[in-house]
mmCIF file of C-alpha atoms in Angstrom:
data_model
loop_
_atom_site.group_PDB
_atom_site.id
_atom_site.type_symbol
_atom_site.label_atom_id
_atom_site.label_comp_id
_atom_site.label_asym_id
_atom_site.label_seq_id
_atom_site.Cartn_x
_atom_site.Cartn_y
_atom_site.Cartn_z
ATOM 1 C CA GLY A 24 -1.233 98.318 116.554
ATOM 2 C CA GLU A 25 -4.675 99.575 117.299
ATOM 3 C CA GLU A 26 -5.338 101.450 120.527
ATOM 4 C CA ALA A 27 -7.173 99.228 122.985
ATOM 5 C CA VAL A 28 -9.779 100.521 125.342
ATOM 6 C CA LEU A 29 -12.081 97.902 126.801
ATOM 7 C CA ALA A 30 -14.754 99.118 129.160
ATOM 8 C CA VAL A 31 -16.101 96.193 131.139
ATOM 9 C CA ALA A 32 -19.592 97.540 131.484
ATOM 10 C CA ALA A 33 -22.777 97.230 129.505
ATOM 11 C CA GLY A 34 -23.269 99.318 126.412
ATOM 12 C CA GLU A 35 -25.228 99.168 123.191
ATOM 13 C CA GLU A 36 -22.097 99.364 121.036
ATOM 14 C CA ASP A 37 -21.635 96.513 118.632
ATOM 15 C CA ALA A 38 -19.976 93.642 120.506
ATOM 16 C CA LEU A 39 -17.562 92.889 117.673
ATOM 17 C CA GLU A 40 -16.342 96.483 117.697
ATOM 18 C CA GLU A 41 -15.745 96.260 121.453
ATOM 19 C CA LEU A 42 -13.704 93.090 121.065
ATOM 20 C CA ARG A 43 -11.807 94.384 118.041
ATOM 21 C CA HIS A 44 -10.337 97.138 120.213
ATOM 22 C CA ALA A 45 -9.401 94.829 123.101
ATOM 23 C CA ARG A 46 -5.659 94.421 122.517
ATOM 24 C CA SER A 47 -2.528 94.457 124.576
ATOM 25 C CA GLY A 48 -0.879 97.767 125.257
ATOM 26 C CA GLY A 49 -4.176 99.565 125.780
ATOM 27 C CA LEU A 50 -6.206 100.376 128.830
ATOM 28 C CA VAL A 51 -8.620 97.946 130.427
ATOM 29 C CA PHE A 52 -11.204 99.265 132.832
ATOM 30 C CA VAL A 53 -12.738 96.659 135.131
ATOM 31 C CA ARG A 54 -15.490 97.384 137.610
ATOM 32 C CA PRO A 55 -15.124 94.950 140.530
ATOM 33 C CA VAL A 56 -18.276 93.060 141.468
ATOM 34 C CA PHE A 57 -18.920 92.078 145.075
ATOM 35 C CA GLY A 58 -21.749 90.145 146.670
ATOM 36 C CA ALA A 59 -22.912 88.458 143.460
ATOM 37 C CA GLU A 60 -25.784 86.094 144.105
ATOM 38 C CA GLY A 61 -27.115 83.408 141.810
ATOM 39 C CA SER A 62 -29.447 80.460 141.989
ATOM 40 C CA SER A 63 -26.503 78.285 142.992
ATOM 41 C CA GLY A 64 -25.609 80.626 145.859
ATOM 42 C CA PRO A 65 -23.108 79.037 148.268
ATOM 43 C CA ALA A 66 -22.373 76.097 145.934
ATOM 44 C CA VAL A 67 -21.085 78.417 143.194
ATOM 45 C CA ARG A 68 -19.136 80.471 145.733
ATOM 46 C CA GLN A 69 -17.535 77.278 147.051
ATOM 47 C CA ARG A 70 -16.580 76.188 143.508
ATOM 48 C CA ALA A 71 -15.277 79.685 142.756
ATOM 49 C CA ARG A 72 -12.762 79.436 145.596
ATOM 50 C CA ARG A 73 -11.078 76.572 143.738
ATOM 51 C CA CYS A 74 -10.586 78.554 140.525
ATOM 52 C CA PRO A 75 -7.874 81.147 140.032
ATOM 53 C CA PRO A 76 -9.173 84.585 138.988
ATOM 54 C CA GLY A 77 -8.854 85.970 135.457
ATOM 55 C CA THR A 78 -5.450 85.784 133.855
ATOM 56 C CA ALA A 79 -3.362 88.869 133.172
ATOM 57 C CA GLU A 80 -2.525 89.331 129.516
ATOM 58 C CA VAL A 81 1.045 88.500 128.560
ATOM 59 C CA PRO A 82 2.499 90.490 125.637
ATOM 60 C CA GLY A 83 2.453 88.425 122.463
ATOM 61 C CA GLU A 84 -0.225 85.934 123.521
ATOM 62 C CA ALA A 85 -3.766 85.842 122.206
ATOM 63 C CA LEU A 86 -6.578 87.514 124.109
ATOM 64 C CA ARG A 87 -8.763 84.636 125.371
ATOM 65 C CA VAL A 88 -12.485 85.431 125.459
ATOM 66 C CA LEU A 89 -14.903 83.040 127.188
ATOM 67 C CA PHE A 90 -18.473 82.716 125.898
ATOM 68 C CA LEU A 91 -20.143 81.034 128.886
ATOM 69 C CA GLY A 92 -23.573 79.721 127.966
ATOM 70 C CA ASP A 93 -25.566 77.572 125.602
ATOM 71 C CA LEU A 94 -24.675 78.001 121.948
ATOM 72 C CA VAL A 95 -28.032 79.382 120.753
ATOM 73 C CA PRO A 96 -28.998 82.563 118.865
ATOM 74 C CA HIS A 97 -30.683 84.372 121.771
ATOM 75 C CA LYS A 98 -27.481 83.960 123.834
ATOM 76 C CA GLY A 99 -25.471 85.560 121.005
ATOM 77 C CA SER A 100 -24.146 82.541 119.085
ATOM 78 C CA GLU A 101 -24.428 84.328 115.726
ATOM 79 C CA ILE A 102 -22.461 87.303 117.088
ATOM 80 C CA LEU A 103 -19.842 84.861 118.395
ATOM 81 C CA PHE A 104 -19.580 83.162 114.993
ATOM 82 C CA ASP A 105 -19.364 86.522 113.184
ATOM 83 C CA ALA A 106 -16.731 87.843 115.599
ATOM 84 C CA ALA A 107 -14.609 84.694 115.266
ATOM 85 C CA GLN A 108 -14.766 84.854 111.472
ATOM 86 C CA GLU A 109 -13.842 88.547 111.450
ATOM 87 C CA VAL A 110 -10.961 87.985 113.880
ATOM 88 C CA GLN A 111 -9.717 85.114 111.716
ATOM 89 C CA ARG A 112 -10.087 87.170 108.514
ATOM 90 C CA ARG A 113 -8.076 90.044 110.012
ATOM 91 C CA GLY A 114 -5.500 87.796 111.682
ATOM 92 C CA LEU A 115 -6.091 89.340 115.105
ATOM 93 C CA PRO A 116 -4.620 87.543 118.133
ATOM 94 C CA ILE A 117 -7.947 86.724 119.802
ATOM 95 C CA GLU A 118 -9.261 83.264 120.736
ATOM 96 C CA PHE A 119 -12.897 82.584 121.577
ATOM 97 C CA HIS A 120 -13.777 79.682 123.890
ATOM 98 C CA GLN A 121 -17.366 78.485 124.330
ATOM 99 C CA LEU A 122 -18.504 76.522 127.389
ATOM 100 C CA GLY A 123 -22.150 75.421 127.377
ATOM 101 C CA ARG A 124 -24.563 73.034 125.751
ATOM 102 C CA LEU A 125 -24.739 72.648 122.005
ATOM 103 C CA HIS A 126 -28.302 72.373 120.744
ATOM 104 C CA ALA A 127 -27.173 71.604 117.190
ATOM 105 C CA PRO A 128 -23.865 70.954 115.447
ATOM 106 C CA VAL A 129 -21.984 74.084 114.400
ATOM 107 C CA PRO A 130 -22.330 74.341 110.595
ATOM 108 C CA PRO A 131 -18.959 74.057 108.833
ATOM 109 C CA ALA A 132 -19.426 77.520 107.300
ATOM 110 C CA ARG A 133 -19.652 79.026 110.833
ATOM 111 C CA GLN A 134 -16.585 77.264 112.249
ATOM 112 C CA SER A 135 -13.362 79.214 112.665
ATOM 113 C CA PRO A 136 -10.635 76.676 113.485
ATOM 114 C CA GLY A 137 -7.856 78.150 115.598
ATOM 115 C CA THR A 138 -9.999 81.151 116.539
ATOM 116 C CA LEU A 139 -13.165 79.552 117.947
ATOM 117 C CA ARG A 140 -12.949 76.568 120.267
ATOM 118 C CA ILE A 141 -16.233 74.886 121.154
ATOM 119 C CA HIS A 142 -15.820 73.029 124.446
ATOM 120 C CA GLY A 143 -19.523 72.152 124.823
ATOM 121 C CA GLY A 144 -21.480 71.179 127.903
ATOM 122 C CA PHE A 145 -19.943 70.691 131.332
ATOM 123 C CA ASP A 146 -20.679 69.473 134.834
ATOM 124 C CA PRO A 147 -21.188 72.594 136.985
ATOM 125 C CA ASP A 148 -18.841 71.199 139.644
ATOM 126 C CA GLY A 149 -16.113 71.024 136.986
ATOM 127 C CA LEU A 150 -16.556 74.616 135.777
ATOM 128 C CA PRO A 151 -13.721 76.126 137.846
ATOM 129 C CA ALA A 152 -11.224 73.585 136.498
ATOM 130 C CA LEU A 153 -12.392 74.125 132.905
ATOM 131 C CA VAL A 154 -12.127 77.892 133.243
ATOM 132 C CA ALA A 155 -8.704 77.567 134.884
ATOM 133 C CA ALA A 156 -7.516 75.416 131.956
ATOM 134 C CA ILE A 157 -8.738 77.975 129.385
ATOM 135 C CA ARG A 158 -7.283 80.915 131.360
ATOM 136 C CA PRO A 159 -9.660 83.498 129.851
ATOM 137 C CA HIS A 160 -8.902 87.183 130.091
ATOM 138 C CA LEU A 161 -12.612 88.001 130.163
ATOM 139 C CA ALA A 162 -16.100 86.535 129.887
ATOM 140 C CA TRP A 163 -18.282 87.853 127.049
ATOM 141 C CA PHE A 164 -22.082 87.818 127.024
ATOM 142 C CA PRO A 165 -23.307 89.080 123.609
ATOM 143 C CA ALA A 166 -26.947 88.130 124.282
ATOM 144 C CA MET A 167 -29.533 89.193 121.718
ATOM 145 C CA ALA A 168 -32.466 88.881 124.141
ATOM 146 C CA PRO A 169 -32.749 90.256 127.671
ATOM 147 C CA GLU A 170 -31.807 87.936 130.536
ATOM 148 C CA THR A 171 -33.884 88.170 133.700
ATOM 149 C CA HIS A 172 -30.904 87.252 135.885
ATOM 150 C CA GLY A 173 -28.102 85.459 134.020
ATOM 151 C CA PHE A 174 -26.792 82.533 136.061
ATOM 152 C CA ALA A 175 -23.780 82.178 133.761
ATOM 153 C CA LEU A 176 -23.008 85.816 134.561
ATOM 154 C CA SER A 177 -23.080 84.909 138.269
ATOM 155 C CA ASP A 178 -20.627 82.077 137.642
ATOM 156 C CA ALA A 179 -18.276 84.325 135.647
ATOM 157 C CA MET A 180 -18.304 87.012 138.343
ATOM 158 C CA LEU A 181 -17.831 84.502 141.150
ATOM 159 C CA LEU A 182 -14.902 82.980 139.277
ATOM 160 C CA GLY A 183 -13.274 86.414 139.245
ATOM 161 C CA LEU A 184 -13.503 87.083 135.509
ATOM 162 C CA PRO A 185 -13.857 90.568 134.065
ATOM 163 C CA VAL A 186 -17.167 90.720 132.180
ATOM 164 C CA LEU A 187 -18.123 92.289 128.873
ATOM 165 C CA ALA A 188 -21.903 92.312 128.340
ATOM 166 C CA ARG A 189 -24.510 94.081 126.272
ATOM 167 C CA GLY A 190 -26.823 96.619 127.875
ATOM 168 C CA LEU A 191 -29.820 94.285 127.838
ATOM 169 C CA GLY A 192 -32.043 92.899 130.567
ATOM 170 C CA ALA A 193 -30.435 92.305 133.949
ATOM 171 C CA TYR A 194 -26.844 92.776 132.786
ATOM 172 C CA PRO A 195 -26.607 96.556 133.356
ATOM 173 C CA ASP A 196 -28.104 96.303 136.844
ATOM 174 C CA ARG A 197 -25.907 93.373 137.841
ATOM 175 C CA LEU A 198 -22.723 94.928 136.532
#
């Protein structure tokens, strides 16, 4: 297989290339994040206590990547669609899971059944249970526009997930 090196830190490298190399048997570097603050503050921290942290990868199972946020272009929806199609085309064992509002139906040409699972909107109080059910190995934020804070990033960090994000806006400073 391909050598896997996944640096969980912001970088300008193409997000698909980063994910393509994230495979079992390689090295995963995770920078722990402490003291994360978000607009939800104590409420998110309370919810986070009810959710188990990120799941260790088991040999032979698919890498589960969580896209936490609204499914819109500035949040990276087109990159998500492209990555899912490329993963499906190559037969790579990677699953993408999206949690967040849908502002329009996903066009059939952009769907990747079995590789991309659109879960849609959620009640914030139910987020820990949804994330626990998905058991993601990491949260991915392929945003195309800078975020000033990134509340979904706060939720992912408070839920104990390793984070892969682009070097845009607040992401580098927060990670």
